[in-house]
Amino acid sequence: MTTPSDRSPAPTRRDAEATRTAILKAARFLLARHAHADITLKAVADRAGVSPPLILKYFGNKDALFARVMSFDTDADDLLEAPLEDLGRHMVRHVLSSQRERGADPLLRIAFAPLHGDHGDVLRANFRAQVTERLATRLTGPDTGLRAELAVAALVGLGVMYGIARGPHLRGTDADEIADRYGPAVQAQLTPGGPPPR
């Protein structure tokens, strides 16, 4: 017979991680659709299927929760996790898999920055530092900052067409085929010696 002291704490930890993930997902969903000032902890809790005090337990307060939601660090880790020579294709697949598996692309939070007043400034600053500037540090050759912004712009456009405009041809095409077609356009910005300026 198993006693309480014999049980592994892992399930509780997994439950806590799942709860945190659900809260963050709910907050991201709401942040993409409403102004920051209009989002209540109750709305986040209802969407996540938890109680408002549980959000306070995990995140402290609304500002701390949304500071975490407005960070792109973890998403950038996944987005940029590939060798530079294969990064364009990887980034395209990442955007598509985020849309298909999670119903949202974390990068698209930047498209809603104008809704959030001063918090939108935080979102923009985080996006620049954690996504485009971080990508630029991986690039070699001239104009690394511009090339990083152009590559990310192509990805955000892909995310908008897939997740917001809901392009039926894009949504109905295999992710590998899209990565084969669109990846080289992104990669052209990442690799020095791309097309010369006109």
Short mmCIF file of C-alpha atoms in Angstrom, two decimals:
data_model
loop_
_atom_site.label_atom_id
_atom_site.label_comp_id
_atom_site.label_asym_id
_atom_site.label_seq_id
_atom_site.Cartn_x
_atom_site.Cartn_y
_atom_site.Cartn_z
CA MET A 1 0.00 0.00 0.00
CA THR A 2 1.28 3.45 -0.91
CA THR A 3 1.47 6.08 1.79
CA PRO A 4 1.36 9.84 1.06
CA SER A 5 5.10 10.09 1.77
CA ASP A 6 5.80 7.42 -0.91
CA ARG A 7 4.09 9.39 -3.67
CA SER A 8 6.13 11.34 -6.16
CA PRO A 9 5.59 15.13 -6.19
CA ALA A 10 5.90 15.18 -10.00
CA PRO A 11 2.15 15.08 -10.78
CA THR A 12 1.57 18.18 -8.62
CA ARG A 13 4.43 19.93 -10.38
CA ARG A 14 2.99 18.99 -13.78
CA ASP A 15 -0.42 20.23 -12.67
CA ALA A 16 1.12 23.51 -11.53
CA GLU A 17 2.95 23.88 -14.85
CA ALA A 18 -0.22 23.06 -16.77
CA THR A 19 -2.13 25.63 -14.72
CA ARG A 20 0.50 28.33 -15.35
CA THR A 21 0.44 27.49 -19.05
CA ALA A 22 -3.38 27.71 -19.16
CA ILE A 23 -3.32 31.09 -17.40
CA LEU A 24 -0.67 32.48 -19.76
CA LYS A 25 -2.54 31.15 -22.79
CA ALA A 26 -5.78 32.75 -21.59
CA ALA A 27 -4.05 36.07 -20.91
CA ARG A 28 -2.42 36.02 -24.36
CA PHE A 29 -5.76 35.26 -26.00
CA LEU A 30 -7.43 38.18 -24.23
CA LEU A 31 -4.51 40.53 -24.84
CA ALA A 32 -4.80 39.87 -28.56
CA ARG A 33 -8.45 40.92 -28.53
CA HIS A 34 -8.87 43.59 -25.83
CA ALA A 35 -7.07 46.60 -24.47
CA HIS A 36 -4.93 45.77 -21.45
CA ALA A 37 -6.98 48.10 -19.22
CA ASP A 38 -10.19 46.24 -20.12
CA ILE A 39 -8.90 42.78 -19.15
CA THR A 40 -9.74 41.65 -15.62
CA LEU A 41 -8.19 38.85 -13.64
CA LYS A 42 -11.66 37.32 -13.49
CA ALA A 43 -11.82 37.23 -17.30
CA VAL A 44 -8.41 35.54 -17.45
CA ALA A 45 -9.43 33.09 -14.71
CA ASP A 46 -12.71 32.24 -16.44
CA ARG A 47 -10.96 31.60 -19.75
CA ALA A 48 -8.25 29.48 -18.06
CA GLY A 49 -10.75 27.54 -15.93
CA VAL A 50 -9.18 28.61 -12.64
CA SER A 51 -9.99 31.01 -9.82
CA PRO A 52 -8.63 34.60 -9.64
CA PRO A 53 -6.80 33.83 -6.35
CA LEU A 54 -4.90 31.06 -8.14
CA ILE A 55 -3.63 33.60 -10.67
CA LEU A 56 -2.45 35.76 -7.77
CA LYS A 57 -0.73 32.74 -6.24
CA TYR A 58 1.23 32.01 -9.41
CA PHE A 59 1.87 35.50 -10.74
CA GLY A 60 1.37 37.95 -7.86
CA ASN A 61 -0.85 40.50 -9.61
CA LYS A 62 -2.23 41.52 -12.98
CA ASP A 63 0.80 43.63 -13.89
CA ALA A 64 3.19 40.77 -13.16
CA LEU A 65 1.05 38.39 -15.23
CA PHE A 66 0.96 40.74 -18.20
CA ALA A 67 4.67 41.52 -17.90
CA ARG A 68 5.19 37.80 -18.46
CA VAL A 69 2.66 37.70 -21.31
CA MET A 70 4.34 40.68 -22.97
CA SER A 71 7.71 38.93 -22.97
CA PHE A 72 8.83 37.13 -26.12
CA ASP A 73 11.87 35.41 -24.56
CA THR A 74 10.58 31.84 -24.45
CA ASP A 75 8.92 32.16 -27.84
CA ALA A 76 12.12 33.55 -29.34
CA ASP A 77 14.06 30.58 -27.95
CA ASP A 78 11.86 28.22 -29.96
CA LEU A 79 11.71 30.48 -33.03
CA LEU A 80 15.49 30.82 -33.30
CA GLU A 81 16.44 27.26 -32.36
CA ALA A 82 18.05 26.11 -35.60
CA PRO A 83 21.39 26.49 -37.37
CA LEU A 84 21.59 29.74 -39.33
CA GLU A 85 21.70 27.95 -42.70
CA ASP A 86 18.31 26.29 -41.97
CA LEU A 87 16.77 29.06 -39.89
CA GLY A 88 14.39 30.51 -42.52
CA ARG A 89 12.63 27.20 -43.08
CA HIS A 90 12.59 26.47 -39.33
CA MET A 91 11.03 29.86 -38.54
CA VAL A 92 8.29 29.34 -41.14
CA ARG A 93 7.49 25.91 -39.71
CA HIS A 94 7.48 27.35 -36.19
CA VAL A 95 4.91 30.00 -37.12
CA LEU A 96 2.71 27.41 -38.83
CA SER A 97 2.95 24.85 -36.03
CA SER A 98 2.13 27.54 -33.43
CA GLN A 99 -0.98 28.40 -35.42
CA ARG A 100 -2.02 24.82 -36.06
CA GLU A 101 -1.24 23.31 -32.66
CA ARG A 102 -1.95 26.22 -30.31
CA GLY A 103 -4.35 28.29 -32.39
CA ALA A 104 -2.11 31.34 -32.15
CA ASP A 105 1.34 32.52 -33.06
CA PRO A 106 3.01 34.25 -30.11
CA LEU A 107 4.75 36.65 -32.50
CA LEU A 108 1.37 38.05 -33.55
CA ARG A 109 0.95 39.70 -30.16
CA ILE A 110 2.99 42.54 -31.64
CA ALA A 111 0.22 43.25 -34.16
CA PHE A 112 -2.06 44.26 -31.28
CA ALA A 113 0.37 46.66 -29.58
CA PRO A 114 -1.67 49.74 -30.64
CA LEU A 115 -4.57 48.48 -28.49
CA HIS A 116 -2.57 48.66 -25.29
CA GLY A 117 -1.47 52.28 -24.81
CA ASP A 118 1.66 52.48 -22.65
CA HIS A 119 1.66 48.70 -22.35
CA GLY A 120 1.91 48.59 -26.14
CA ASP A 121 5.22 50.44 -25.82
CA VAL A 122 6.42 47.67 -23.50
CA LEU A 123 5.26 45.03 -25.99
CA ARG A 124 7.09 46.79 -28.85
CA ALA A 125 10.29 47.23 -26.83
CA ASN A 126 10.27 43.57 -25.78
CA PHE A 127 9.63 42.45 -29.35
CA ARG A 128 12.54 44.50 -30.69
CA ALA A 129 14.97 43.39 -27.97
CA GLN A 130 13.92 39.75 -27.66
CA VAL A 131 13.11 38.90 -31.30
CA THR A 132 14.52 41.21 -33.98
CA GLU A 133 17.65 42.44 -32.19
CA ARG A 134 18.40 38.95 -30.91
CA LEU A 135 18.06 37.59 -34.45
CA ALA A 136 20.32 40.38 -35.75
CA THR A 137 23.10 39.26 -33.39
CA ARG A 138 23.13 35.87 -35.12
CA LEU A 139 23.56 37.35 -38.60
CA THR A 140 26.79 38.22 -40.35
CA GLY A 141 27.52 40.67 -43.12
CA PRO A 142 26.03 44.10 -43.73
CA ASP A 143 22.73 45.54 -42.50
CA THR A 144 22.05 42.83 -39.92
CA GLY A 145 19.39 44.91 -38.15
CA LEU A 146 17.48 45.63 -41.36
CA ARG A 147 17.73 42.05 -42.55
CA ALA A 148 16.48 40.73 -39.20
CA GLU A 149 13.49 43.09 -39.31
CA LEU A 150 12.68 42.08 -42.90
CA ALA A 151 12.86 38.37 -42.03
CA VAL A 152 10.59 38.84 -39.01
CA ALA A 153 8.21 41.01 -41.08
CA ALA A 154 7.83 38.12 -43.52
CA LEU A 155 6.99 35.79 -40.63
CA VAL A 156 4.48 38.18 -39.06
CA GLY A 157 2.84 38.56 -42.48
CA LEU A 158 2.61 34.77 -42.77
CA GLY A 159 1.06 34.61 -39.30
CA VAL A 160 -1.47 37.33 -40.14
CA MET A 161 -2.50 35.63 -43.37
CA TYR A 162 -2.85 32.26 -41.63
CA GLY A 163 -4.34 33.24 -38.27
CA ILE A 164 -6.19 36.51 -38.84
CA ALA A 165 -7.09 36.63 -42.55
CA ARG A 166 -7.46 32.82 -42.45
CA GLY A 167 -6.33 32.33 -46.03
CA PRO A 168 -7.99 29.07 -47.12
CA HIS A 169 -5.23 28.04 -49.53
CA LEU A 170 -2.54 28.65 -46.93
CA ARG A 171 -4.50 26.83 -44.23
CA GLY A 172 -5.21 23.90 -46.56
CA THR A 173 -1.61 23.36 -47.66
CA ASP A 174 0.87 21.04 -45.95
CA ALA A 175 3.30 22.86 -43.65
CA ASP A 176 6.35 21.32 -45.35
CA GLU A 177 5.20 22.61 -48.73
CA ILE A 178 4.72 26.09 -47.33
CA ALA A 179 8.14 25.93 -45.64
CA ASP A 180 9.69 24.84 -48.98
CA ARG A 181 8.07 27.78 -50.79
CA TYR A 182 8.30 30.52 -48.14
CA GLY A 183 11.42 29.50 -46.21
CA PRO A 184 13.82 30.64 -48.96
CA ALA A 185 12.27 34.14 -48.94
CA VAL A 186 12.97 34.41 -45.20
CA GLN A 187 16.39 32.78 -45.56
CA ALA A 188 17.38 35.33 -48.24
CA GLN A 189 17.35 38.00 -45.52
CA LEU A 190 19.30 35.86 -43.07
CA THR A 191 22.15 34.92 -45.42
CA PRO A 192 24.68 37.58 -46.44
CA GLY A 193 25.12 38.06 -50.15
CA GLY A 194 21.39 37.99 -50.92
CA PRO A 195 20.01 40.01 -53.82
CA PRO A 196 21.89 43.31 -54.25
CA PRO A 197 20.01 46.57 -53.72
CA ARG A 198 18.62 48.13 -56.90
#
